[in-house]
mmCIF file of C-alpha atoms in Angstrom:
data_model
loop_
_atom_site.group_PDB
_atom_site.id
_atom_site.type_symbol
_atom_site.label_atom_id
_atom_site.label_comp_id
_atom_site.label_asym_id
_atom_site.label_seq_id
_atom_site.Cartn_x
_atom_site.Cartn_y
_atom_site.Cartn_z
ATOM 1 C CA MET L 1 22.916 -3.628 14.947
ATOM 2 C CA THR L 2 20.202 -2.559 12.862
ATOM 3 C CA LYS L 3 21.447 -0.920 9.369
ATOM 4 C CA LYS L 4 19.224 -1.300 6.609
ATOM 5 C CA ILE L 5 14.918 -1.380 7.362
ATOM 6 C CA LEU L 6 13.011 -2.504 4.539
ATOM 7 C CA MET L 7 9.446 -0.578 5.547
ATOM 8 C CA LEU L 8 5.673 -2.053 4.120
ATOM 9 C CA GLY L 9 3.190 0.831 3.977
ATOM 10 C CA TRP L 10 -0.060 2.217 2.441
ATOM 11 C CA GLU L 11 -0.303 5.664 2.344
ATOM 12 C CA PHE L 12 2.034 8.294 2.576
ATOM 13 C CA PRO L 13 2.350 11.878 2.897
ATOM 14 C CA PRO L 14 1.193 14.129 0.815
ATOM 15 C CA LEU L 15 -0.988 11.450 -0.316
ATOM 16 C CA ILE L 16 -2.974 9.984 2.768
ATOM 17 C CA ASN L 17 -5.800 9.728 4.169
ATOM 18 C CA GLY L 18 -5.499 9.899 7.792
ATOM 19 C CA GLY L 19 -3.460 8.780 10.622
ATOM 20 C CA LEU L 20 -1.558 6.576 9.385
ATOM 21 C CA GLY L 21 0.044 7.776 6.681
ATOM 22 C CA ILE L 22 1.238 10.888 9.509
ATOM 23 C CA ALA L 23 2.058 8.065 11.433
ATOM 24 C CA CYS L 24 4.904 6.581 8.909
ATOM 25 C CA TYR L 25 5.591 9.479 7.635
ATOM 26 C CA GLY L 26 6.502 10.466 11.443
ATOM 27 C CA ILE L 27 8.570 7.153 12.035
ATOM 28 C CA ALA L 28 10.261 6.690 8.437
ATOM 29 C CA LYS L 29 11.986 10.098 8.691
ATOM 30 C CA ALA L 30 12.883 9.842 12.274
ATOM 31 C CA LEU L 31 13.871 6.006 12.113
ATOM 32 C CA ALA L 32 15.983 7.156 8.821
ATOM 33 C CA LYS L 33 18.328 9.198 10.573
ATOM 34 C CA LYS L 34 19.866 5.880 12.665
ATOM 35 C CA ALA L 35 19.146 3.301 9.890
ATOM 36 C CA ASP L 36 18.758 3.180 6.163
ATOM 37 C CA VAL L 37 15.109 2.872 4.661
ATOM 38 C CA SER L 38 13.536 1.685 2.033
ATOM 39 C CA LEU L 39 9.951 2.146 1.679
ATOM 40 C CA ILE L 40 7.083 0.395 -0.581
ATOM 41 C CA ILE L 41 3.820 1.727 -0.856
ATOM 42 C CA PRO L 42 1.172 2.114 -4.015
ATOM 43 C CA LYS L 43 2.070 5.334 -4.145
ATOM 44 C CA ALA L 44 4.310 7.981 -4.294
ATOM 45 C CA GLU L 45 4.500 11.598 -5.149
ATOM 46 C CA THR L 46 7.762 12.026 -7.457
ATOM 47 C CA ASN L 47 8.726 15.656 -5.932
ATOM 48 C CA PHE L 48 8.480 14.134 -2.518
ATOM 49 C CA VAL L 49 11.598 13.493 -0.927
ATOM 50 C CA VAL L 50 12.543 12.068 2.774
ATOM 51 C CA GLU L 51 16.128 11.902 3.630
ATOM 52 C CA ASN L 52 17.551 8.332 3.966
ATOM 53 C CA VAL L 53 14.640 7.123 2.614
ATOM 54 C CA GLU L 54 14.137 5.147 -0.162
ATOM 55 C CA LEU L 55 10.630 5.851 -1.566
ATOM 56 C CA ILE L 56 9.194 3.138 -4.250
ATOM 57 C CA GLY L 57 6.216 3.775 -5.080
ATOM 58 C CA LEU L 58 4.168 1.385 -7.215
ATOM 59 C CA ASN L 59 2.587 3.701 -9.734
ATOM 60 C CA ASP L 60 5.828 4.247 -10.649
ATOM 61 C CA THR L 61 6.925 0.920 -11.105
ATOM 62 C CA ARG L 62 6.408 -1.264 -14.289
ATOM 63 C CA THR L 63 5.754 -4.583 -13.810
ATOM 64 C CA GLU L 64 8.379 -5.089 -16.259
ATOM 65 C CA GLU L 65 11.097 -4.075 -14.315
ATOM 66 C CA LEU L 66 9.623 -6.721 -11.437
ATOM 67 C CA VAL L 67 11.761 -10.186 -11.014
ATOM 68 C CA ASN L 68 9.197 -12.609 -11.686
ATOM 69 C CA ASP L 69 11.112 -15.958 -10.820
ATOM 70 C CA LYS L 70 8.265 -16.895 -7.568
ATOM 71 C CA ALA L 71 4.977 -17.706 -8.746
ATOM 72 C CA LEU L 72 2.107 -15.042 -7.816
ATOM 73 C CA LEU L 73 0.357 -15.011 -4.448
ATOM 74 C CA ASP L 74 -3.202 -15.533 -4.237
ATOM 75 C CA PHE L 75 -5.697 -15.827 -0.773
ATOM 76 C CA LYS L 76 -5.010 -18.837 -1.403
ATOM 77 C CA ASP L 77 -1.550 -19.183 -0.589
ATOM 78 C CA PHE L 78 -2.072 -17.076 3.210
ATOM 79 C CA LEU L 79 -6.060 -18.368 3.590
ATOM 80 C CA GLU L 80 -8.277 -21.162 3.860
ATOM 81 C CA VAL L 81 -10.554 -19.431 1.282
ATOM 82 C CA ASP L 82 -14.317 -21.852 -0.243
ATOM 83 C CA TYR L 83 -14.682 -21.653 -4.047
ATOM 84 C CA VAL L 84 -18.844 -21.054 -5.149
ATOM 85 C CA LYS L 85 -18.789 -21.750 -8.403
ATOM 86 C CA ALA L 86 -21.652 -19.402 -9.250
ATOM 87 C CA ASN L 87 -22.560 -16.994 -12.550
ATOM 88 C CA ILE L 88 -22.991 -13.912 -10.657
ATOM 89 C CA MET L 89 -20.228 -10.831 -11.342
ATOM 90 C CA PRO L 90 -21.157 -8.590 -8.692
ATOM 91 C CA TYR L 91 -20.536 -4.744 -9.485
ATOM 92 C CA GLN L 92 -19.876 -5.633 -13.310
ATOM 93 C CA SER L 93 -21.419 -3.794 -15.870
ATOM 94 C CA VAL L 94 -24.189 -5.413 -17.206
ATOM 95 C CA LYS L 95 -23.104 -5.184 -20.577
ATOM 96 C CA THR L 96 -19.711 -6.630 -19.756
ATOM 97 C CA LYS L 97 -20.729 -10.556 -21.074
ATOM 98 C CA SER L 98 -20.223 -13.345 -17.839
ATOM 99 C CA PRO L 99 -18.454 -16.683 -17.616
ATOM 100 C CA ALA L 100 -20.970 -19.324 -16.822
ATOM 101 C CA THR L 101 -18.576 -20.142 -14.008
ATOM 102 C CA THR L 102 -15.991 -18.929 -11.606
ATOM 103 C CA GLU L 103 -13.323 -22.145 -11.407
ATOM 104 C CA LYS L 104 -10.762 -22.110 -8.547
ATOM 105 C CA LYS L 105 -7.580 -20.629 -10.209
ATOM 106 C CA GLU L 106 -4.401 -18.972 -9.964
ATOM 107 C CA LEU L 107 -4.939 -15.283 -10.138
ATOM 108 C CA LYS L 108 -2.618 -12.305 -11.639
ATOM 109 C CA TYR L 109 -2.051 -10.177 -9.751
ATOM 110 C CA LEU L 110 0.768 -8.511 -11.029
ATOM 111 C CA ASP L 111 -0.501 -7.716 -14.225
ATOM 112 C CA ASP L 112 -2.054 -4.103 -13.897
ATOM 113 C CA LEU L 113 -0.146 -1.816 -11.298
ATOM 114 C CA ASN L 114 -1.183 1.111 -13.510
ATOM 115 C CA PHE L 115 -4.430 1.357 -10.294
ATOM 116 C CA PHE L 116 -2.682 2.909 -8.376
ATOM 117 C CA LYS L 117 -2.052 6.006 -10.349
ATOM 118 C CA HIS L 118 -5.006 6.833 -10.566
ATOM 119 C CA GLU L 119 -7.230 5.370 -8.287
ATOM 120 C CA ASP L 120 -7.707 5.818 -4.738
ATOM 121 C CA VAL L 121 -5.501 3.191 -2.593
ATOM 122 C CA TYR L 122 -8.565 2.626 -0.431
ATOM 123 C CA GLY L 123 -11.400 2.232 -3.515
ATOM 124 C CA GLY L 124 -12.786 -0.066 -5.760
ATOM 125 C CA ASP L 125 -11.985 -4.109 -4.545
ATOM 126 C CA ILE L 126 -9.717 -3.522 -1.864
ATOM 127 C CA LEU L 127 -8.706 -7.001 -1.334
ATOM 128 C CA SER L 128 -7.556 -7.292 -4.303
ATOM 129 C CA ASN L 129 -5.927 -4.824 -4.349
ATOM 130 C CA VAL L 130 -3.838 -5.833 -1.617
ATOM 131 C CA MET L 131 -2.578 -8.882 -3.565
ATOM 132 C CA LYS L 132 -1.210 -6.335 -5.897
ATOM 133 C CA TYR L 133 0.647 -4.688 -3.494
ATOM 134 C CA THR L 134 1.889 -8.450 -1.768
ATOM 135 C CA ASN L 135 3.172 -9.743 -5.338
ATOM 136 C CA ALA L 136 4.597 -6.420 -6.620
ATOM 137 C CA ALA L 137 5.989 -5.976 -2.602
ATOM 138 C CA VAL L 138 7.931 -9.160 -2.827
ATOM 139 C CA HIS L 139 9.372 -9.276 -5.983
ATOM 140 C CA ILE L 140 11.147 -5.778 -5.718
ATOM 141 C CA ALA L 141 11.651 -6.995 -1.185
ATOM 142 C CA LEU L 142 13.969 -10.084 -3.889
ATOM 143 C CA ASN L 143 16.919 -7.381 -5.189
ATOM 144 C CA LYS L 144 16.981 -5.367 -1.785
ATOM 145 C CA GLU L 145 19.771 -6.465 1.322
ATOM 146 C CA PHE L 146 18.162 -5.416 4.558
ATOM 147 C CA ASP L 147 17.909 -6.539 8.216
ATOM 148 C CA VAL L 148 14.291 -6.500 8.830
ATOM 149 C CA ILE L 149 10.707 -6.039 7.650
ATOM 150 C CA HIS L 150 8.462 -3.375 9.309
ATOM 151 C CA ALA L 151 5.363 -4.330 7.785
ATOM 152 C CA HIS L 152 1.883 -0.909 8.724
ATOM 153 C CA ASP L 153 -1.471 -2.774 9.251
ATOM 154 C CA TRP L 154 -3.475 -5.698 7.984
ATOM 155 C CA MET L 155 -3.122 -4.330 3.766
ATOM 156 C CA THR L 156 1.026 -4.661 4.074
ATOM 157 C CA PHE L 157 0.562 -8.113 6.064
ATOM 158 C CA PHE L 158 0.913 -10.720 3.675
ATOM 159 C CA ALA L 159 3.653 -9.062 1.747
ATOM 160 C CA GLY L 160 5.798 -9.098 5.146
ATOM 161 C CA MET L 161 4.953 -12.818 5.797
ATOM 162 C CA GLN L 162 5.817 -13.888 2.160
ATOM 163 C CA ILE L 163 9.082 -11.560 1.846
ATOM 164 C CA LYS L 164 9.873 -13.419 5.748
ATOM 165 C CA SER L 165 9.253 -16.949 4.288
ATOM 166 C CA LEU L 166 11.570 -16.211 1.063
ATOM 167 C CA THR L 167 14.271 -14.534 3.057
ATOM 168 C CA GLY L 168 14.088 -15.735 6.571
ATOM 169 C CA LYS L 169 13.956 -12.204 7.905
ATOM 170 C CA PRO L 170 12.115 -10.898 11.146
ATOM 171 C CA LEU L 171 9.003 -10.144 10.460
ATOM 172 C CA VAL L 172 7.649 -6.311 12.513
ATOM 173 C CA LEU L 173 3.909 -5.911 12.531
ATOM 174 C CA HIS L 174 3.407 -1.652 13.375
ATOM 175 C CA VAL L 175 -0.313 -2.404 14.271
ATOM 176 C CA HIS L 176 -2.085 1.208 13.991
ATOM 177 C CA SER L 177 -5.678 0.044 13.759
ATOM 178 C CA THR L 178 -6.743 -3.745 14.194
ATOM 179 C CA GLU L 179 -10.793 -4.703 12.825
ATOM 180 C CA VAL L 180 -12.352 -5.038 16.280
ATOM 181 C CA ASP L 181 -11.501 -1.171 16.482
ATOM 182 C CA ARG L 182 -12.975 -0.665 12.882
ATOM 183 C CA SER L 183 -15.151 -3.142 13.217
ATOM 184 C CA SER L 184 -16.860 -4.465 16.583
ATOM 185 C CA ALA L 185 -15.116 -8.000 18.404
ATOM 186 C CA ASP L 186 -17.975 -9.739 16.504
ATOM 187 C CA ASN L 187 -17.090 -9.256 13.457
ATOM 188 C CA LYS L 188 -14.756 -11.519 12.723
ATOM 189 C CA GLY L 189 -14.587 -11.448 8.659
ATOM 190 C CA VAL L 190 -11.159 -12.180 6.054
ATOM 191 C CA VAL L 191 -9.793 -8.608 7.819
ATOM 192 C CA TYR L 192 -10.090 -10.026 11.285
ATOM 193 C CA GLU L 193 -8.290 -13.000 9.702
ATOM 194 C CA ILE L 194 -5.524 -11.165 7.480
ATOM 195 C CA GLU L 195 -4.222 -9.829 11.008
ATOM 196 C CA ARG L 196 -4.757 -12.767 13.068
ATOM 197 C CA LYS L 197 -2.170 -14.991 10.396
ATOM 198 C CA GLY L 198 0.054 -12.088 10.760
ATOM 199 C CA PHE L 199 -0.057 -11.860 14.447
ATOM 200 C CA GLU L 200 0.713 -14.974 14.725
ATOM 201 C CA GLU L 201 3.424 -15.409 12.249
ATOM 202 C CA ALA L 202 5.254 -12.149 13.408
ATOM 203 C CA ASN L 203 8.516 -12.203 15.187
ATOM 204 C CA ALA L 204 7.484 -8.964 17.355
ATOM 205 C CA ILE L 205 3.900 -6.799 16.907
ATOM 206 C CA ILE L 206 5.146 -2.718 18.084
ATOM 207 C CA ALA L 207 0.910 -1.933 19.258
ATOM 208 C CA VAL L 208 0.342 1.671 18.903
ATOM 209 C CA SER L 209 -1.343 2.606 22.546
ATOM 210 C CA GLN L 210 -1.497 -0.659 25.808
ATOM 211 C CA PHE L 211 -4.885 -0.095 24.207
ATOM 212 C CA THR L 212 -4.164 -1.436 20.866
ATOM 213 C CA ALA L 213 -2.100 -4.207 23.200
ATOM 214 C CA ASN L 214 -4.446 -5.321 25.003
ATOM 215 C CA VAL L 215 -6.845 -5.820 22.132
ATOM 216 C CA ILE L 216 -4.399 -8.046 20.204
ATOM 217 C CA GLU L 217 -4.016 -9.747 23.195
ATOM 218 C CA GLU L 218 -7.499 -10.130 23.737
ATOM 219 C CA HIS L 219 -8.987 -10.134 20.729
ATOM 220 C CA TYR L 220 -6.182 -12.278 18.583
ATOM 221 C CA HIS L 221 -5.267 -14.460 21.112
ATOM 222 C CA ILE L 222 -1.227 -13.027 21.135
ATOM 223 C CA ASP L 223 0.884 -13.841 23.858
ATOM 224 C CA GLY L 224 1.605 -10.235 25.404
ATOM 225 C CA ALA L 225 4.777 -10.741 25.244
ATOM 226 C CA LYS L 226 5.174 -10.960 21.566
ATOM 227 C CA ILE L 227 4.145 -7.158 21.850
ATOM 228 C CA LYS L 228 5.391 -3.509 22.636
ATOM 229 C CA VAL L 229 3.810 -0.711 23.169
ATOM 230 C CA CYS L 230 5.409 2.673 21.224
ATOM 231 C CA HIS L 231 3.163 5.797 21.562
ATOM 232 C CA ASN L 232 2.888 7.681 18.495
ATOM 233 C CA GLY L 233 4.719 11.608 18.803
ATOM 234 C CA ILE L 234 4.224 14.593 17.218
ATOM 235 C CA ASP L 235 6.145 16.963 14.802
ATOM 236 C CA ARG L 236 6.433 20.553 16.227
ATOM 237 C CA THR L 237 4.705 23.527 14.771
ATOM 238 C CA GLU L 238 4.397 26.660 14.900
ATOM 239 C CA THR L 239 1.337 26.946 16.463
ATOM 240 C CA PHE L 240 -1.108 30.223 16.183
ATOM 241 C CA ARG L 241 -4.451 31.535 17.329
ATOM 242 C CA LYS L 242 -7.303 33.144 15.139
ATOM 243 C CA ALA L 243 -10.291 35.053 16.436
ATOM 244 C CA ARG L 244 -13.437 34.155 15.827
ATOM 245 C CA ILE L 245 -15.526 37.160 14.359
ATOM 246 C CA ASN L 246 -18.859 36.202 16.517
ATOM 247 C CA GLY L 247 -17.290 35.689 19.718
ATOM 248 C CA GLU L 248 -19.040 32.162 19.478
ATOM 249 C CA LYS L 249 -17.939 29.301 21.439
ATOM 250 C CA LEU L 250 -16.297 26.402 18.758
ATOM 251 C CA VAL L 251 -15.934 22.819 19.866
ATOM 252 C CA LEU L 252 -14.335 20.687 17.709
ATOM 253 C CA TYR L 253 -14.808 17.144 16.210
ATOM 254 C CA LEU L 254 -12.016 16.193 13.819
ATOM 255 C CA GLY L 255 -11.814 12.631 12.442
ATOM 256 C CA ARG L 256 -13.649 10.096 9.893
ATOM 257 C CA LEU L 257 -17.470 9.995 9.756
ATOM 258 C CA VAL L 258 -17.673 6.945 11.339
ATOM 259 C CA SER L 259 -19.450 4.610 13.869
ATOM 260 C CA GLN L 260 -15.861 3.729 15.858
ATOM 261 C CA LYS L 261 -15.328 7.816 16.408
ATOM 262 C CA GLY L 262 -17.798 7.926 18.355
ATOM 263 C CA PRO L 263 -19.842 10.759 15.957
ATOM 264 C CA GLU L 264 -23.612 10.160 17.296
ATOM 265 C CA PHE L 265 -21.878 10.432 20.618
ATOM 266 C CA PHE L 266 -20.703 13.659 19.897
ATOM 267 C CA LEU L 267 -24.274 15.150 18.167
ATOM 268 C CA GLN L 268 -26.007 13.708 21.527
ATOM 269 C CA THR L 269 -22.813 15.699 23.533
ATOM 270 C CA ALA L 270 -23.850 19.060 21.867
ATOM 271 C CA THR L 271 -27.850 18.845 22.644
ATOM 272 C CA LYS L 272 -26.680 18.226 26.396
ATOM 273 C CA VAL L 273 -23.923 21.662 25.917
ATOM 274 C CA ILE L 274 -26.454 23.510 24.085
ATOM 275 C CA GLU L 275 -29.246 23.219 26.720
ATOM 276 C CA GLU L 276 -26.935 25.548 29.441
ATOM 277 C CA ILE L 277 -24.882 27.399 26.349
ATOM 278 C CA PRO L 278 -26.829 28.825 23.160
ATOM 279 C CA GLU L 279 -23.812 30.542 21.530
ATOM 280 C CA VAL L 280 -21.687 27.719 20.699
ATOM 281 C CA ARG L 281 -21.432 26.180 18.119
ATOM 282 C CA PHE L 282 -20.013 22.604 16.560
ATOM 283 C CA VAL L 283 -17.517 21.708 14.065
ATOM 284 C CA MET L 284 -17.140 18.534 12.121
ATOM 285 C CA ALA L 285 -14.437 18.030 10.242
ATOM 286 C CA GLY L 286 -14.217 14.686 8.263
ATOM 287 C CA THR L 287 -16.101 12.456 5.907
ATOM 288 C CA GLY L 288 -17.841 9.056 6.307
ATOM 289 C CA ASP L 289 -20.270 6.731 6.316
ATOM 290 C CA SER L 290 -22.254 8.658 8.783
ATOM 291 C CA LEU L 291 -22.188 12.067 7.737
ATOM 292 C CA LYS L 292 -26.197 12.182 5.674
ATOM 293 C CA HIS L 293 -27.327 10.291 8.756
ATOM 294 C CA LEU L 294 -25.615 13.081 11.332
ATOM 295 C CA ILE L 295 -27.093 16.763 9.366
ATOM 296 C CA GLU L 296 -30.807 14.762 9.038
ATOM 297 C CA GLU L 297 -30.000 13.733 12.915
ATOM 298 C CA GLY L 298 -28.783 17.323 14.136
ATOM 299 C CA ALA L 299 -31.892 18.336 11.880
ATOM 300 C CA SER L 300 -34.736 17.010 13.969
ATOM 301 C CA ARG L 301 -33.369 17.898 16.979
ATOM 302 C CA GLN L 302 -33.187 21.298 15.750
ATOM 303 C CA ILE L 303 -29.630 22.281 16.404
ATOM 304 C CA GLY L 304 -28.614 21.417 12.459
ATOM 305 C CA SER L 305 -28.244 25.685 12.825
ATOM 306 C CA LYS L 306 -25.649 25.195 15.558
ATOM 307 C CA PHE L 307 -23.158 22.410 13.031
ATOM 308 C CA HIS L 308 -20.959 22.978 10.704
ATOM 309 C CA PHE L 309 -20.084 19.382 8.542
ATOM 310 C CA THR L 310 -16.782 20.723 6.645
ATOM 311 C CA GLY L 311 -15.980 17.831 4.720
ATOM 312 C CA PHE L 312 -11.905 16.605 4.170
ATOM 313 C CA LEU L 313 -9.263 19.409 5.608
ATOM 314 C CA ASN L 314 -5.951 19.383 4.066
ATOM 315 C CA GLN L 315 -3.657 20.144 7.242
ATOM 316 C CA GLU L 316 -3.125 23.912 6.377
ATOM 317 C CA LYS L 317 -6.870 23.898 6.860
ATOM 318 C CA VAL L 318 -7.062 22.032 10.294
ATOM 319 C CA LYS L 319 -4.652 24.449 11.472
ATOM 320 C CA GLN L 320 -6.915 27.125 11.166
ATOM 321 C CA LEU L 321 -9.467 25.083 12.314
ATOM 322 C CA TYR L 322 -6.768 24.251 15.986
ATOM 323 C CA SER L 323 -6.513 28.442 16.182
ATOM 324 C CA MET L 324 -9.990 28.652 16.399
ATOM 325 C CA ALA L 325 -11.354 25.948 19.071
ATOM 326 C CA ASP L 326 -12.478 26.304 22.649
ATOM 327 C CA VAL L 327 -12.605 22.876 23.008
ATOM 328 C CA TYR L 328 -11.565 19.679 21.289
ATOM 329 C CA VAL L 329 -13.362 16.580 21.312
ATOM 330 C CA MET L 330 -12.707 12.828 20.935
ATOM 331 C CA PRO L 331 -16.022 10.574 21.543
ATOM 332 C CA SER L 332 -14.594 7.225 19.537
ATOM 333 C CA VAL L 333 -15.843 3.826 20.427
ATOM 334 C CA SER L 334 -12.573 2.714 20.085
ATOM 335 C CA GLU L 335 -9.592 4.466 18.620
ATOM 336 C CA PRO L 336 -6.137 2.845 18.562
ATOM 337 C CA PHE L 337 -4.346 5.947 19.609
ATOM 338 C CA GLY L 338 -5.467 9.240 18.261
ATOM 339 C CA LEU L 339 -3.236 12.216 17.029
ATOM 340 C CA SER L 340 -5.335 14.874 16.166
ATOM 341 C CA ALA L 341 -5.785 14.731 20.201
ATOM 342 C CA LEU L 342 -1.996 15.571 20.297
ATOM 343 C CA GLU L 343 -2.734 18.626 17.910
ATOM 344 C CA ALA L 344 -5.033 19.995 19.600
ATOM 345 C CA ALA L 345 -3.036 20.206 22.574
ATOM 346 C CA GLN L 346 -0.390 21.717 20.460
ATOM 347 C CA PHE L 347 -2.328 24.502 19.560
ATOM 348 C CA GLY L 348 -3.757 24.623 23.107
ATOM 349 C CA VAL L 349 -6.696 23.434 23.088
ATOM 350 C CA PRO L 350 -7.927 22.109 25.746
ATOM 351 C CA CYS L 351 -9.589 18.673 25.248
ATOM 352 C CA VAL L 352 -12.387 16.203 26.124
ATOM 353 C CA LEU L 353 -11.216 12.059 25.335
ATOM 354 C CA SER L 354 -13.147 9.205 25.801
ATOM 355 C CA LYS L 355 -11.467 7.026 28.038
ATOM 356 C CA GLN L 356 -11.340 4.271 25.030
ATOM 357 C CA SER L 357 -8.813 6.074 23.461
ATOM 358 C CA GLY L 358 -4.812 5.069 23.497
ATOM 359 C CA VAL L 359 -4.247 8.397 23.029
ATOM 360 C CA SER L 360 -5.428 9.496 26.629
ATOM 361 C CA GLU L 361 -2.395 7.087 28.185
ATOM 362 C CA VAL L 362 -0.379 10.307 27.510
ATOM 363 C CA MET L 363 -2.528 13.012 28.047
ATOM 364 C CA PRO L 364 -3.309 11.730 31.745
ATOM 365 C CA ASN L 365 -4.382 15.616 32.197
ATOM 366 C CA ALA L 366 -7.323 15.891 29.701
ATOM 367 C CA LEU L 367 -10.573 15.853 30.615
ATOM 368 C CA LEU L 368 -11.958 11.759 30.009
ATOM 369 C CA ALA L 369 -15.268 9.920 29.545
ATOM 370 C CA ASP L 370 -16.566 7.184 28.188
ATOM 371 C CA PHE L 371 -18.140 7.278 25.255
ATOM 372 C CA TRP L 372 -21.190 6.479 26.040
ATOM 373 C CA ASP L 373 -21.197 9.065 29.220
ATOM 374 C CA THR L 374 -22.629 12.115 27.169
ATOM 375 C CA ASP L 375 -23.657 13.733 30.626
ATOM 376 C CA LEU L 376 -20.084 13.647 31.425
ATOM 377 C CA MET L 377 -18.777 14.897 28.314
ATOM 378 C CA ALA L 378 -21.136 17.742 28.119
ATOM 379 C CA ARG L 379 -20.751 18.518 32.130
ATOM 380 C CA HIS L 380 -16.446 18.673 30.713
ATOM 381 C CA ILE L 381 -17.237 20.729 27.495
ATOM 382 C CA VAL L 382 -19.268 23.327 29.958
ATOM 383 C CA ASP L 383 -16.792 23.869 32.450
ATOM 384 C CA LEU L 384 -14.503 24.233 29.646
ATOM 385 C CA LEU L 385 -16.538 27.233 28.813
ATOM 386 C CA ARG L 386 -17.692 28.835 31.857
ATOM 387 C CA ASN L 387 -14.437 28.065 33.565
ATOM 388 C CA ARG L 388 -11.616 29.773 32.477
ATOM 389 C CA THR L 389 -8.866 28.895 35.567
ATOM 390 C CA LEU L 390 -10.139 25.090 34.865
ATOM 391 C CA LYS L 391 -8.382 25.804 31.561
ATOM 392 C CA ASP L 392 -5.859 27.194 31.686
ATOM 393 C CA TYR L 393 -4.781 24.277 34.199
ATOM 394 C CA VAL L 394 -5.962 21.455 31.472
ATOM 395 C CA VAL L 395 -3.710 23.258 28.852
ATOM 396 C CA ASN L 396 -0.943 23.574 30.515
ATOM 397 C CA THR L 397 -0.377 20.471 31.990
ATOM 398 C CA THR L 398 -1.463 18.653 28.646
ATOM 399 C CA TYR L 399 0.787 20.298 27.051
ATOM 400 C CA ASN L 400 3.265 19.038 29.387
ATOM 401 C CA ASP L 401 2.293 15.601 29.166
ATOM 402 C CA ILE L 402 2.604 16.149 25.071
ATOM 403 C CA GLU L 403 6.237 17.238 25.179
ATOM 404 C CA ASN L 404 8.430 14.433 25.403
ATOM 405 C CA LEU L 405 5.712 12.958 22.245
ATOM 406 C CA THR L 406 8.351 12.604 19.461
ATOM 407 C CA TRP L 407 8.649 10.806 16.315
ATOM 408 C CA ASP L 408 12.453 10.804 18.204
ATOM 409 C CA ASN L 409 11.188 9.309 20.812
ATOM 410 C CA THR L 410 9.512 7.167 18.935
ATOM 411 C CA ALA L 411 11.496 5.332 16.734
ATOM 412 C CA GLU L 412 14.574 4.912 19.762
ATOM 413 C CA LYS L 413 12.275 2.079 21.046
ATOM 414 C CA ILE L 414 11.438 1.472 17.481
ATOM 415 C CA LEU L 415 14.715 1.066 16.703
ATOM 416 C CA LYS L 416 15.585 -1.235 19.773
ATOM 417 C CA ILE L 417 12.699 -4.078 18.889
ATOM 418 C CA LEU L 418 14.202 -4.409 15.996
ATOM 419 C CA GLN L 419 18.107 -4.482 17.134
ATOM 420 C CA GLU L 420 16.980 -6.921 19.750
ATOM 421 C CA LEU L 421 15.321 -9.388 16.865
#
């Protein structure tokens, strides 16, 4: 029986950027009730404690504490890399002297872990930071006892593969998102190759939805028998409703403002809703590359006064929004799961979801539309705002749908997969 799990993660509360950190926390906390969990992450908060989870943050790890009896790794150890002689040093300051040529050489990606003390784990040269994480995690793992490796998303796949190679322990990859989701099926760059190689070498793959399992099988050409589906759960929280002073209806979008999440379709949908119900306000909570374009597009459509862009919000402010929302909309083009829909449903907010989302598999009583079908999405929103009977039906049936979606139930399924290895 699996007793000790070495978990590899990239973000974790209270230092989180999105759903990945929330999911890793829920899974680790639930698994720790039945097994010993050691979790290696780039940044850990020293005062943040999870019962029976050993949190190892590289921001608190000194390089001299690591065992340097293994050669340090570079991308070439995992991928076929073509090196080109050039005197071009992208992103380098003009005041910095560049070497005449860049030769193929062994890169010492263990030199500086201070990066993880001060910088955003998604900032700067993320691929180099992934290699820093990989080398540190491998050296830490070699001093630990564990039965299985459980790695979350592509940033930890290199580390998982190398630890498996050196220890012979089985490797399970937990997929919360893929490069196909984030970019497109046509974008097969380095991250796609990292994911594909990891999927090939893993003993088992856990997908957060059947939607994601299908993506892995179809676009990465992985045997479906290797892929297991474990839907995400949710922590039960005390919910509340908050009245608005002006009495206007509020429609909420929550997520990164990037093309994957479909914010432009939300804007198009909003235009059609306003034509029928002018007394509606739309809130887009989140930030991303599309923010400037969305603001300009809203102004050109002459609906800018109906839109509020909040930027990134912490969990307490997100709860305040849920408490005021009349409808929650997830228009994602490709959404592996979508934890925010569960959170909204828990607050009694009826949801309109794209059919291209994993969460729709566990919320069949939400109202669904293809992400591109803004006419149907607008119709759903208008119906929920006008028809109290429909709204109550969607709220009540959806709440029943998610009643058994707990992290404990998710952990039971994960543990069964780990034990079968």
